[in-house]
Amino acid sequence: LVDGQRGHVGYAEDPIAAVARPYLVAAAARDALRQVEPAADAVHLANAEITRVGTIRVAIVTVVYVDPPMELFVSGSAIVRRERDDAVARALLDATNRRISRAERGRTTS
């Protein structure tokens, strides 16, 4: 992920079965996001996959925000244009951007 002029690299590892790749890419994107935004520590990855909607391939990522005792599931999506991995990372960012923005606003008003 790029934040201004700085790049952040996330890591995730597991066997590289093709079916697991979207999940691993989303996990690595979440790891990079945690380097940029501390509120991302409350984000836990539930699912990541590529599916078809009509003739279009779409990356869908589902995350759960944990703020005990509450758990809130949200999803994000991104159209697959050229790279599946890029779409998965964008879907993770789509799933997280509104909630993290709220958490950020809450910290600045405290």
GROMACS .gro file of N, CA, C and O in nm:
model
  440
    1LEU      N    1   0.084  -0.118   0.000
    1LEU     CA    2   0.000   0.000   0.000
    1LEU      C    3   0.088   0.123   0.000
    1LEU      O    4   0.195   0.123   0.059
    2VAL      N    5   0.041   0.229  -0.063
    2VAL     CA    6   0.116   0.354  -0.066
    2VAL      C    7   0.038   0.458   0.011
    2VAL      O    8  -0.080   0.480  -0.013
    3ASP      N    9   0.105   0.522   0.105
    3ASP     CA   10   0.048   0.628   0.188
    3ASP      C   11   0.131   0.754   0.162
    3ASP      O   12   0.240   0.768   0.216
    4GLY      N   13   0.080   0.841   0.077
    4GLY     CA   14   0.160   0.957   0.037
    4GLY      C   15   0.278   0.911  -0.044
    4GLY      O   16   0.263   0.850  -0.149
    5GLN      N   17   0.397   0.934   0.005
    5GLN     CA   18   0.520   0.893  -0.064
    5GLN      C   19   0.577   0.762  -0.011
    5GLN      O   20   0.672   0.710  -0.065
    6ARG      N   21   0.520   0.709   0.100
    6ARG     CA   22   0.574   0.588   0.162
    6ARG      C   23   0.495   0.464   0.120
    6ARG      O   24   0.373   0.467   0.116
    7GLY      N   25   0.566   0.359   0.094
    7GLY     CA   26   0.504   0.231   0.064
    7GLY      C   27   0.507   0.143   0.189
    7GLY      O   28   0.600   0.152   0.269
    8HIS      N   29   0.407   0.062   0.206
    8HIS     CA   30   0.398  -0.031   0.318
    8HIS      C   31   0.373  -0.170   0.263
    8HIS      O   32   0.279  -0.190   0.185
    9VAL      N   33   0.455  -0.264   0.304
    9VAL     CA   34   0.444  -0.401   0.255
    9VAL      C   35   0.388  -0.488   0.365
    9VAL      O   36   0.439  -0.489   0.478
   10GLY      N   37   0.282  -0.559   0.333
   10GLY     CA   38   0.223  -0.652   0.429
   10GLY      C   39   0.265  -0.794   0.397
   10GLY      O   40   0.304  -0.825   0.284
   11TYR      N   41   0.256  -0.879   0.497
   11TYR     CA   42   0.297  -1.019   0.482
   11TYR      C   43   0.187  -1.112   0.528
   11TYR      O   44   0.116  -1.084   0.624
   12ALA      N   45   0.175  -1.223   0.458
   12ALA     CA   46   0.087  -1.332   0.497
   12ALA      C   47   0.146  -1.457   0.437
   12ALA      O   48   0.202  -1.454   0.328
   13GLU      N   49   0.137  -1.566   0.509
   13GLU     CA   50   0.189  -1.690   0.453
   13GLU      C   51   0.099  -1.807   0.487
   13GLU      O   52   0.031  -1.807   0.588
   14ASP      N   53   0.098  -1.901   0.396
   14ASP     CA   54   0.019  -2.022   0.406
   14ASP      C   55   0.052  -2.101   0.279
   14ASP      O   56   0.113  -2.047   0.187
   15PRO      N   57   0.010  -2.225   0.271
   15PRO     CA   58   0.032  -2.295   0.145
   15PRO      C   59  -0.030  -2.216   0.030
   15PRO      O   60  -0.136  -2.156   0.046
   16ILE      N   61   0.035  -2.215  -0.083
   16ILE     CA   62  -0.007  -2.130  -0.194
   16ILE      C   63  -0.104  -2.201  -0.289
   16ILE      O   64  -0.090  -2.194  -0.409
   17ALA      N   65  -0.201  -2.268  -0.234
   17ALA     CA   66  -0.306  -2.326  -0.318
   17ALA      C   67  -0.379  -2.212  -0.387
   17ALA      O   68  -0.405  -2.108  -0.326
   18ALA      N   69  -0.411  -2.228  -0.513
   18ALA     CA   70  -0.475  -2.121  -0.590
   18ALA      C   71  -0.603  -2.071  -0.524
   18ALA      O   72  -0.631  -1.951  -0.524
   19VAL      N   73  -0.678  -2.159  -0.461
   19VAL     CA   74  -0.803  -2.119  -0.398
   19VAL      C   75  -0.778  -2.030  -0.276
   19VAL      O   76  -0.863  -1.948  -0.240
   20ALA      N   77  -0.662  -2.040  -0.214
   20ALA     CA   78  -0.631  -1.960  -0.095
   20ALA      C   79  -0.569  -1.825  -0.129
   20ALA      O   80  -0.558  -1.739  -0.042
   21ARG      N   81  -0.530  -1.804  -0.253
   21ARG     CA   82  -0.458  -1.681  -0.288
   21ARG      C   83  -0.535  -1.552  -0.255
   21ARG      O   84  -0.477  -1.462  -0.197
   22PRO      N   85  -0.664  -1.538  -0.289
   22PRO     CA   86  -0.733  -1.413  -0.253
   22PRO      C   87  -0.730  -1.386  -0.102
   22PRO      O   88  -0.711  -1.272  -0.060
   23TYR      N   89  -0.748  -1.488  -0.022
   23TYR     CA   90  -0.744  -1.471   0.123
   23TYR      C   91  -0.606  -1.423   0.167
   23TYR      O   92  -0.593  -1.332   0.250
   24LEU      N   93  -0.501  -1.483   0.112
   24LEU     CA   94  -0.364  -1.444   0.148
   24LEU      C   95  -0.334  -1.301   0.105
   24LEU      O   96  -0.270  -1.225   0.179
   25VAL      N   97  -0.379  -1.262  -0.012
   25VAL     CA   98  -0.357  -1.125  -0.060
   25VAL      C   99  -0.430  -1.027   0.031
   25VAL      O  100  -0.375  -0.924   0.071
   26ALA      N  101  -0.554  -1.058   0.068
   26ALA     CA  102  -0.630  -0.971   0.158
   26ALA      C  103  -0.562  -0.964   0.295
   26ALA      O  104  -0.556  -0.857   0.356
   27ALA      N  105  -0.509  -1.076   0.344
   27ALA     CA  106  -0.440  -1.075   0.473
   27ALA      C  107  -0.314  -0.990   0.467
   27ALA      O  108  -0.283  -0.916   0.562
   28ALA      N  109  -0.241  -0.997   0.357
   28ALA     CA  110  -0.121  -0.913   0.341
   28ALA      C  111  -0.159  -0.765   0.332
   28ALA      O  112  -0.092  -0.679   0.390
   29ALA      N  113  -0.268  -0.735   0.261
   29ALA     CA  114  -0.314  -0.595   0.253
   29ALA      C  115  -0.356  -0.545   0.391
   29ALA      O  116  -0.327  -0.430   0.428
   30ARG      N  117  -0.423  -0.630   0.468
   30ARG     CA  118  -0.462  -0.591   0.605
   30ARG      C  119  -0.338  -0.567   0.691
   30ARG      O  120  -0.332  -0.472   0.769
   31ASP      N  121  -0.236  -0.649   0.675
   31ASP     CA  122  -0.111  -0.631   0.749
   31ASP      C  123  -0.046  -0.497   0.714
   31ASP      O  124  -0.001  -0.424   0.802
   32ALA      N  125  -0.045  -0.462   0.587
   32ALA     CA  126   0.011  -0.333   0.544
   32ALA      C  127  -0.074  -0.218   0.599
   32ALA      O  128  -0.021  -0.116   0.644
   33LEU      N  129  -0.205  -0.233   0.598
   33LEU     CA  130  -0.294  -0.130   0.650
   33LEU      C  131  -0.270  -0.106   0.799
   33LEU      O  132  -0.274   0.008   0.846
   34ARG      N  133  -0.241  -0.211   0.872
   34ARG     CA  134  -0.212  -0.197   1.016
   34ARG      C  135  -0.087  -0.112   1.040
   34ARG      O  136  -0.076  -0.048   1.144
   35GLN      N  137   0.005  -0.111   0.946
   35GLN     CA  138   0.125  -0.028   0.960
   35GLN      C  139   0.092   0.120   0.945
   35GLN      O  140   0.161   0.205   0.999
   36VAL      N  141  -0.012   0.150   0.871
   36VAL     CA  142  -0.051   0.287   0.841
   36VAL      C  143  -0.153   0.338   0.943
   36VAL      O  144  -0.147   0.453   0.986
   37GLU      N  145  -0.246   0.253   0.980
   37GLU     CA  146  -0.360   0.294   1.062
   37GLU      C  147  -0.379   0.202   1.182
   37GLU      O  148  -0.420   0.087   1.166
   38PRO      N  149  -0.351   0.249   1.303
   38PRO     CA  150  -0.367   0.165   1.422
   38PRO      C  151  -0.509   0.111   1.441
   38PRO      O  152  -0.526   0.002   1.496
   39ALA      N  153  -0.611   0.182   1.395
   39ALA     CA  154  -0.749   0.134   1.409
   39ALA      C  155  -0.771   0.003   1.333
   39ALA      O  156  -0.866  -0.070   1.362
   40ALA      N  157  -0.683  -0.030   1.240
   40ALA     CA  158  -0.697  -0.154   1.163
   40ALA      C  159  -0.670  -0.277   1.248
   40ALA      O  160  -0.699  -0.389   1.205
   41ASP      N  161  -0.618  -0.258   1.369
   41ASP     CA  162  -0.598  -0.374   1.457
   41ASP      C  163  -0.730  -0.442   1.492
   41ASP      O  164  -0.732  -0.560   1.526
   42ALA      N  165  -0.841  -0.369   1.484
   42ALA     CA  166  -0.973  -0.426   1.514
   42ALA      C  167  -1.034  -0.500   1.396
   42ALA      O  168  -1.141  -0.557   1.408
   43VAL      N  169  -0.964  -0.501   1.281
   43VAL     CA  170  -1.015  -0.564   1.160
   43VAL      C  171  -0.964  -0.708   1.152
   43VAL      O  172  -0.844  -0.733   1.158
   44HIS      N  173  -1.058  -0.800   1.137
   44HIS     CA  174  -1.023  -0.941   1.121
   44HIS      C  175  -1.083  -0.992   0.991
   44HIS      O  176  -1.200  -0.967   0.962
   45LEU      N  177  -1.003  -1.060   0.915
   45LEU     CA  178  -1.045  -1.107   0.783
   45LEU      C  179  -1.135  -1.230   0.797
   45LEU      O  180  -1.098  -1.327   0.864
   46ALA      N  181  -1.253  -1.224   0.736
   46ALA     CA  182  -1.345  -1.337   0.740
   46ALA      C  183  -1.338  -1.418   0.610
   46ALA      O  184  -1.335  -1.541   0.615
   47ASN      N  185  -1.333  -1.349   0.495
   47ASN     CA  186  -1.333  -1.421   0.368
   47ASN      C  187  -1.284  -1.330   0.257
   47ASN      O  188  -1.296  -1.208   0.266
   48ALA      N  189  -1.228  -1.389   0.154
   48ALA     CA  190  -1.187  -1.315   0.034
   48ALA      C  191  -1.198  -1.411  -0.084
   48ALA      O  192  -1.152  -1.525  -0.076
   49GLU      N  193  -1.261  -1.365  -0.189
   49GLU     CA  194  -1.276  -1.450  -0.306
   49GLU      C  195  -1.300  -1.367  -0.431
   49GLU      O  196  -1.335  -1.249  -0.423
   50ILE      N  197  -1.281  -1.431  -0.543
   50ILE     CA  198  -1.313  -1.373  -0.674
   50ILE      C  199  -1.436  -1.448  -0.724
   50ILE      O  200  -1.440  -1.571  -0.722
   51THR      N  201  -1.536  -1.373  -0.767
   51THR     CA  202  -1.658  -1.434  -0.817
   51THR      C  203  -1.701  -1.362  -0.944
   51THR      O  204  -1.643  -1.259  -0.980
   52ARG      N  205  -1.799  -1.415  -1.009
   52ARG     CA  206  -1.853  -1.349  -1.129
   52ARG      C  207  -1.988  -1.289  -1.098
   52ARG      O  208  -2.070  -1.349  -1.030
   53VAL      N  209  -2.007  -1.169  -1.149
   53VAL     CA  210  -2.137  -1.104  -1.146
   53VAL      C  211  -2.168  -1.077  -1.293
   53VAL      O  212  -2.109  -0.988  -1.354
   54GLY      N  213  -2.252  -1.159  -1.349
   54GLY     CA  214  -2.273  -1.155  -1.494
   54GLY      C  215  -2.145  -1.196  -1.562
   54GLY      O  216  -2.089  -1.302  -1.535
   55THR      N  217  -2.093  -1.110  -1.648
   55THR     CA  218  -1.969  -1.141  -1.719
   55THR      C  219  -1.847  -1.077  -1.655
   55THR      O  220  -1.736  -1.093  -1.703
   56ILE      N  221  -1.868  -1.006  -1.544
   56ILE     CA  222  -1.760  -0.931  -1.478
   56ILE      C  223  -1.706  -1.009  -1.358
   56ILE      O  224  -1.783  -1.063  -1.279
   57ARG      N  225  -1.573  -1.015  -1.346
   57ARG     CA  226  -1.513  -1.075  -1.228
   57ARG      C  227  -1.502  -0.968  -1.119
   57ARG      O  228  -1.460  -0.855  -1.146
   58VAL      N  229  -1.540  -1.004  -0.997
   58VAL     CA  230  -1.541  -0.911  -0.885
   58VAL      C  231  -1.472  -0.976  -0.766
   58VAL      O  232  -1.497  -1.092  -0.734
   59ALA      N  233  -1.384  -0.899  -0.701
   59ALA     CA  234  -1.322  -0.943  -0.576
   59ALA      C  235  -1.413  -0.898  -0.463
   59ALA      O  236  -1.457  -0.782  -0.460
   60ILE      N  237  -1.443  -0.989  -0.372
   60ILE     CA  238  -1.526  -0.957  -0.255
   60ILE      C  239  -1.449  -0.998  -0.130
   60ILE      O  240  -1.400  -1.111  -0.121
   61VAL      N  241  -1.439  -0.905  -0.037
   61VAL     CA  242  -1.370  -0.931   0.089
   61VAL      C  243  -1.467  -0.900   0.202
   61VAL      O  244  -1.532  -0.795   0.202
   62THR      N  245  -1.476  -0.991   0.297
   62THR     CA  246  -1.560  -0.972   0.414
   62THR      C  247  -1.469  -0.965   0.536
   62THR      O  248  -1.381  -1.050   0.552
   63VAL      N  249  -1.491  -0.862   0.619
   63VAL     CA  250  -1.413  -0.847   0.742
   63VAL      C  251  -1.509  -0.831   0.859
   63VAL      O  252  -1.627  -0.797   0.841
   64VAL      N  253  -1.457  -0.856   0.977
   64VAL     CA  254  -1.534  -0.833   1.099
   64VAL      C  255  -1.455  -0.736   1.186
   64VAL      O  256  -1.335  -0.751   1.204
   65TYR      N  257  -1.524  -0.632   1.230
   65TYR     CA  258  -1.466  -0.538   1.326
   65TYR      C  259  -1.503  -0.587   1.464
   65TYR      O  260  -1.620  -0.608   1.493
   66VAL      N  261  -1.403  -0.604   1.547
   66VAL     CA  262  -1.427  -0.652   1.682
   66VAL      C  263  -1.402  -0.538   1.780
   66VAL      O  264  -1.291  -0.484   1.786
   67ASP      N  265  -1.507  -0.501   1.849
   67ASP     CA  266  -1.500  -0.402   1.956
   67ASP      C  267  -1.585  -0.461   2.068
   67ASP      O  268  -1.704  -0.433   2.078
   68PRO      N  269  -1.523  -0.549   2.151
   68PRO     CA  270  -1.600  -0.627   2.246
   68PRO      C  271  -1.701  -0.542   2.323
   68PRO      O  272  -1.669  -0.432   2.364
   69PRO      N  273  -1.818  -0.591   2.338
   69PRO     CA  274  -1.869  -0.724   2.300
   69PRO      C  275  -1.928  -0.727   2.158
   69PRO      O  276  -1.985  -0.826   2.119
   70MET      N  277  -1.912  -0.621   2.082
   70MET     CA  278  -1.972  -0.611   1.950
   70MET      C  279  -1.882  -0.671   1.841
   70MET      O  280  -1.760  -0.660   1.850
   71GLU      N  281  -1.945  -0.729   1.742
   71GLU     CA  282  -1.878  -0.772   1.620
   71GLU      C  283  -1.963  -0.724   1.503
   71GLU      O  284  -2.083  -0.748   1.498
   72LEU      N  285  -1.900  -0.654   1.411
   72LEU     CA  286  -1.971  -0.599   1.295
   72LEU      C  287  -1.908  -0.652   1.168
   72LEU      O  288  -1.790  -0.627   1.142
   73PHE      N  289  -1.986  -0.726   1.089
   73PHE     CA  290  -1.939  -0.776   0.961
   73PHE      C  291  -1.968  -0.674   0.852
   73PHE      O  292  -2.078  -0.619   0.847
   74VAL      N  293  -1.870  -0.648   0.768
   74VAL     CA  294  -1.887  -0.561   0.652
   74VAL      C  295  -1.816  -0.624   0.534
   74VAL      O  296  -1.728  -0.709   0.550
   75SER      N  297  -1.853  -0.579   0.415
   75SER     CA  298  -1.788  -0.633   0.295
   75SER      C  299  -1.741  -0.519   0.208
   75SER      O  300  -1.790  -0.406   0.217
   76GLY      N  301  -1.646  -0.550   0.122
   76GLY     CA  302  -1.598  -0.456   0.023
   76GLY      C  303  -1.581  -0.531  -0.108
   76GLY      O  304  -1.565  -0.653  -0.110
   77SER      N  305  -1.588  -0.458  -0.217
   77SER     CA  306  -1.573  -0.523  -0.347
   77SER      C  307  -1.495  -0.434  -0.441
   77SER      O  308  -1.484  -0.313  -0.420
   78ALA      N  309  -1.440  -0.496  -0.543
   78ALA     CA  310  -1.368  -0.424  -0.648
   78ALA      C  311  -1.373  -0.506  -0.776
   78ALA      O  312  -1.357  -0.629  -0.773
   79ILE      N  313  -1.395  -0.439  -0.886
   79ILE     CA  314  -1.395  -0.504  -1.017
   79ILE      C  315  -1.252  -0.549  -1.048
   79ILE      O  316  -1.157  -0.476  -1.026
   80VAL      N  317  -1.239  -0.670  -1.101
   80VAL     CA  318  -1.109  -0.719  -1.146
   80VAL      C  319  -1.084  -0.661  -1.285
   80VAL      O  320  -1.157  -0.691  -1.379
   81ARG      N  321  -0.986  -0.576  -1.294
   81ARG     CA  322  -0.953  -0.516  -1.423
   81ARG      C  323  -0.841  -0.595  -1.488
   81ARG      O  324  -0.864  -0.669  -1.581
   82ARG      N  325  -0.721  -0.579  -1.441
   82ARG     CA  326  -0.608  -0.654  -1.497
   82ARG      C  327  -0.559  -0.761  -1.401
   82ARG      O  328  -0.540  -0.875  -1.438
   83GLU      N  329  -0.536  -0.721  -1.278
   83GLU     CA  330  -0.475  -0.812  -1.180
   83GLU      C  331  -0.575  -0.850  -1.071
   83GLU      O  332  -0.631  -0.763  -1.006
   84ARG      N  333  -0.590  -0.978  -1.049
   84ARG     CA  334  -0.678  -1.027  -0.943
   84ARG      C  335  -0.629  -0.979  -0.806
   84ARG      O  336  -0.709  -0.938  -0.723
   85ASP      N  337  -0.499  -0.985  -0.783
   85ASP     CA  338  -0.443  -0.946  -0.653
   85ASP      C  339  -0.473  -0.800  -0.623
   85ASP      O  340  -0.507  -0.765  -0.510
   86ASP      N  341  -0.459  -0.714  -0.721
   86ASP     CA  342  -0.489  -0.572  -0.703
   86ASP      C  343  -0.635  -0.553  -0.665
   86ASP      O  344  -0.668  -0.474  -0.576
   87ALA      N  345  -0.724  -0.624  -0.731
   87ALA     CA  346  -0.867  -0.613  -0.701
   87ALA      C  347  -0.897  -0.659  -0.558
   87ALA      O  348  -0.978  -0.598  -0.488
   88VAL      N  349  -0.832  -0.765  -0.514
   88VAL     CA  350  -0.853  -0.814  -0.377
   88VAL      C  351  -0.806  -0.709  -0.276
   88VAL      O  352  -0.875  -0.681  -0.178
   89ALA      N  353  -0.691  -0.649  -0.299
   89ALA     CA  354  -0.640  -0.545  -0.208
   89ALA      C  355  -0.736  -0.426  -0.207
   89ALA      O  356  -0.766  -0.370  -0.100
   90ARG      N  357  -0.786  -0.386  -0.323
   90ARG     CA  358  -0.881  -0.274  -0.329
   90ARG      C  359  -1.012  -0.309  -0.258
   90ARG      O  360  -1.073  -0.225  -0.192
   91ALA      N  361  -1.055  -0.434  -0.268
   91ALA     CA  362  -1.177  -0.477  -0.199
   91ALA      C  363  -1.158  -0.473  -0.047
   91ALA      O  364  -1.249  -0.432   0.026
   92LEU      N  365  -1.039  -0.511   0.000
   92LEU     CA  366  -1.011  -0.502   0.144
   92LEU      C  367  -1.017  -0.356   0.188
   92LEU      O  368  -1.078  -0.323   0.291
   93LEU      N  369  -0.958  -0.266   0.111
   93LEU     CA  370  -0.963  -0.124   0.145
   93LEU      C  371  -1.107  -0.072   0.141
   93LEU      O  372  -1.146   0.009   0.225
   94ASP      N  373  -1.186  -0.119   0.046
   94ASP     CA  374  -1.326  -0.078   0.038
   94ASP      C  375  -1.402  -0.124   0.163
   94ASP      O  376  -1.484  -0.050   0.217
   95ALA      N  377  -1.373  -0.244   0.210
   95ALA     CA  378  -1.440  -0.296   0.329
   95ALA      C  379  -1.401  -0.220   0.455
   95ALA      O  380  -1.480  -0.212   0.548
   96THR      N  381  -1.283  -0.164   0.457
   96THR     CA  382  -1.234  -0.101   0.579
   96THR      C  383  -1.245   0.050   0.582
   96THR      O  384  -1.244   0.109   0.689
   97ASN      N  385  -1.258   0.115   0.470
   97ASN     CA  386  -1.239   0.260   0.469
   97ASN      C  387  -1.342   0.338   0.550
   97ASN      O  388  -1.308   0.432   0.617
   98ARG      N  389  -1.469   0.303   0.544
   98ARG     CA  390  -1.568   0.381   0.620
   98ARG      C  391  -1.553   0.362   0.770
   98ARG      O  392  -1.560   0.457   0.846
   99ARG      N  393  -1.534   0.240   0.815
   99ARG     CA  394  -1.524   0.215   0.960
   99ARG      C  395  -1.395   0.274   1.016
   99ARG      O  396  -1.395   0.331   1.125
  100ILE      N  397  -1.285   0.261   0.945
  100ILE     CA  398  -1.159   0.317   0.996
  100ILE      C  399  -1.167   0.469   0.996
  100ILE      O  400  -1.118   0.533   1.087
  101SER      N  401  -1.233   0.528   0.897
  101SER     CA  402  -1.251   0.673   0.896
  101SER      C  403  -1.328   0.719   1.020
  101SER      O  404  -1.293   0.819   1.082
  102ARG      N  405  -1.431   0.644   1.057
  102ARG     CA  406  -1.506   0.679   1.178
  102ARG      C  407  -1.421   0.666   1.302
  102ARG      O  408  -1.426   0.749   1.391
  103ALA      N  409  -1.341   0.560   1.309
  103ALA     CA  410  -1.252   0.541   1.425
  103ALA      C  411  -1.152   0.655   1.432
  103ALA      O  412  -1.123   0.706   1.540
  104GLU      N  413  -1.100   0.697   1.318
  104GLU     CA  414  -1.005   0.808   1.313
  104GLU      C  415  -1.071   0.936   1.361
  104GLU      O  416  -1.014   1.011   1.440
  105ARG      N  417  -1.193   0.964   1.313
  105ARG     CA  418  -1.263   1.085   1.358
  105ARG      C  419  -1.289   1.081   1.507
  105ARG      O  420  -1.277   1.181   1.576
  106GLY      N  421  -1.324   0.963   1.560
  106GLY     CA  422  -1.348   0.949   1.703
  106GLY      C  423  -1.226   0.978   1.786
  106GLY      O  424  -1.233   1.037   1.893
  107ARG      N  425  -1.110   0.941   1.736
  107ARG     CA  426  -0.984   0.968   1.809
  107ARG      C  427  -0.952   1.116   1.810
  107ARG      O  428  -0.901   1.168   1.906
  108THR      N  429  -0.980   1.186   1.701
  108THR     CA  430  -0.944   1.328   1.694
  108THR      C  431  -1.040   1.415   1.772
  108THR      O  432  -1.004   1.525   1.810
  109THR      N  433  -1.162   1.368   1.799
  109THR     CA  434  -1.256   1.447   1.877
  109THR      C  435  -1.250   1.416   2.026
  109THR      O  436  -1.314   1.481   2.104
  110SER      N  437  -1.173   1.318   2.064
  110SER     CA  438  -1.163   1.281   2.207
  110SER      C  439  -1.076   1.378   2.282
  110SER      O  440  -0.988   1.437   2.236
   0.00000   0.00000   0.00000
